[in-house]
Amino acid sequence: MKFKEVNLYTNQLKELKSFYSQKLGFEIINQTDISFTLRIGWSKLTFNQSNKEHNYHFCFLIPCNQLTPCLDYFKDKIKILNIEGSRQTYNFSTWNADSFYFEDSAGNVGEFIVRHDLENQNNSEFDLKQVLGVNEIGLPTNDIKATNNLLEKELKTKFWKGDFNRFGTNGNQEGLFLLPNNMVKGNWFPTSLKIKQEPFEVVIENKHSNYYLSFSAGKIKIAANT
């Protein structure tokens, strides 16, 4: 599963445009007075103007041997979040993955992750061309099992890892919906950012088919995307 398009909302459009295009250096491929779109590997990430504050957790995938080079590339450009003291990287042993986190200018929690099972090494010097795409987006729910069942039915995806009580995942290692139970799990790791059901839209590619998913007020709508 791949996230081909991701649409998010913010009341700090100007600040985010500067953060992602100037500090991180991602290419803006489209912009209007009320939105801008970034090219991030196989994904297009769009921020849209909103009158309300919205905060998300999302993740970018990089080659499995590039975590330290990626961290070194960005550490002087943005503030990397400390984890459990002074460490800046975290190992997810059950996921066979490592990552580091940052907070953007609007308070979103971003992450760069390597997934060793993908065996997608790249031995070139790290630059933005090695960011492969948007890898995760948070989809909070008060019923993980029901949400997962809906995704499996409509998107032909599968439950990946986790549980149906506190935190689950749906998709695969190229693209995952994070399914925290927002009635049980309070914050996005490793921050104090409260997990909320924020609106977004995505276009995903799975098994050679494209699907459009919108999430608003806790409700999911899915349709074929042609």
XYZ file of N, CA and C in Angstrom, residues 5-17 20 28 30-38 44-56 58 104 106 108 137 198-203 212-215:
156
model
N -1.457 10.453 -2.402
C -1.803 11.833 -2.076
C -2.271 11.893 -0.632
N -1.846 12.928 0.086
C -2.257 13.148 1.472
C -2.631 14.620 1.608
N -3.857 14.884 2.054
C -4.350 16.247 2.225
C -4.633 16.518 3.699
N -3.935 17.497 4.263
C -4.079 17.873 5.661
C -4.512 19.334 5.757
N -4.848 19.766 6.984
C -5.386 21.109 7.194
C -4.611 21.829 8.294
N -4.523 23.162 8.153
C -3.762 23.959 9.112
C -4.260 25.394 9.128
N -4.113 26.047 10.275
C -4.362 27.494 10.353
C -3.042 28.268 10.345
N -1.961 27.569 9.994
C -0.633 28.195 9.909
C 0.012 27.851 8.561
N -0.697 28.156 7.505
C -0.259 27.753 6.170
C 1.076 28.390 5.793
N 1.215 29.669 6.021
C 2.435 30.375 5.638
C 3.642 29.805 6.369
N 3.484 29.564 7.668
C 4.587 29.041 8.475
C 4.987 27.627 8.016
N 3.982 26.796 7.710
C 4.293 25.439 7.269
C 4.947 25.433 5.891
N 4.503 26.322 5.034
C 5.121 26.421 3.707
C 6.609 26.738 3.837
N 8.548 23.489 5.460
C 8.797 22.310 4.629
C 9.582 22.622 3.357
N 8.036 22.348 -3.696
C 6.628 22.704 -3.846
C 6.269 22.518 -5.309
N 2.906 22.602 -6.389
C 1.695 23.363 -6.683
C 1.370 24.236 -5.477
N 0.872 25.441 -5.730
C 0.486 26.307 -4.631
C -0.583 27.289 -5.082
N -1.460 27.619 -4.139
C -2.482 28.636 -4.336
C -2.473 29.523 -3.106
N -3.424 30.427 -3.030
C -3.536 31.274 -1.845
C -3.969 30.483 -0.617
N -4.546 29.303 -0.825
C -5.110 28.551 0.305
C -4.525 27.143 0.445
N -3.467 26.830 -0.295
C -2.869 25.497 -0.171
C -1.491 25.476 -0.815
N -0.718 24.459 -0.457
C 0.512 24.160 -1.191
C 0.745 22.661 -1.137
N 1.387 22.149 -2.177
C 1.620 20.716 -2.312
C 3.100 20.438 -2.458
N 3.591 19.478 -1.674
C 4.991 19.066 -1.689
C 5.143 17.738 -2.408
N 2.320 12.938 -2.811
C 2.074 14.378 -2.820
C 1.424 14.732 -1.479
N 2.056 15.636 -0.735
C 1.552 16.049 0.571
C 1.066 17.492 0.459
N -0.233 17.692 0.708
C -0.842 19.016 0.584
C -1.326 19.506 1.933
N -1.012 20.750 2.242
C -1.576 21.441 3.395
C -2.570 22.480 2.889
N -3.767 22.457 3.475
C -4.852 23.342 3.088
C -5.182 24.307 4.216
N -5.513 25.538 3.847
C -5.858 26.554 4.835
C -7.139 26.186 5.574
N -7.116 26.358 6.881
C -8.276 26.123 7.735
C -8.368 27.247 8.747
N -9.571 27.487 9.229
C -9.744 28.478 10.292
C -9.450 27.893 11.668
N -9.308 26.556 11.727
C -9.085 25.881 12.992
C -7.688 25.259 13.038
N -7.190 25.086 14.241
C -5.922 24.387 14.433
C -6.135 22.886 14.296
N -5.258 22.237 13.558
C -5.261 20.780 13.423
C -3.836 20.286 13.572
N -3.680 19.200 14.316
C -2.343 18.629 14.524
C -2.365 17.137 14.221
N -1.403 16.717 13.448
C -1.356 15.346 12.934
C -0.045 14.662 13.332
N 2.439 12.089 11.174
C 2.707 11.424 9.905
C 4.184 11.076 9.849
N 6.966 20.156 13.635
C 7.034 21.245 12.665
C 6.490 22.540 13.251
N 3.801 24.076 12.997
C 2.392 24.125 13.395
C 2.066 23.146 14.513
N 2.644 19.763 14.334
C 2.502 18.384 13.880
C 3.734 17.580 14.273
N 0.091 7.614 8.437
C -0.788 8.709 8.834
C -1.664 8.210 9.974
N -8.507 14.252 13.685
C -8.370 15.398 12.793
C -8.753 15.013 11.360
N -9.327 15.938 10.600
C -9.772 15.611 9.234
C -8.602 15.488 8.265
N -8.720 14.556 7.334
C -7.751 14.439 6.251
C -8.365 13.637 5.113
N -7.716 13.720 3.960
C -8.064 12.892 2.813
C -6.793 12.270 2.257
N -6.910 11.051 1.761
C -5.770 10.397 1.123
C -6.231 9.662 -0.130
N -5.309 9.513 -1.056
C -5.456 8.578 -2.165
C -4.382 7.522 -1.980
N -9.839 6.451 -2.768
C -9.915 7.748 -2.094
C -10.561 7.528 -0.733
N -9.927 8.033 0.317
C -10.466 7.918 1.677
C -10.504 9.300 2.301
N -11.651 9.649 2.866
C -11.767 10.885 3.633
C -12.133 10.544 5.065
N -11.577 11.319 5.982
C -11.805 11.115 7.410
C -12.196 12.454 8.007
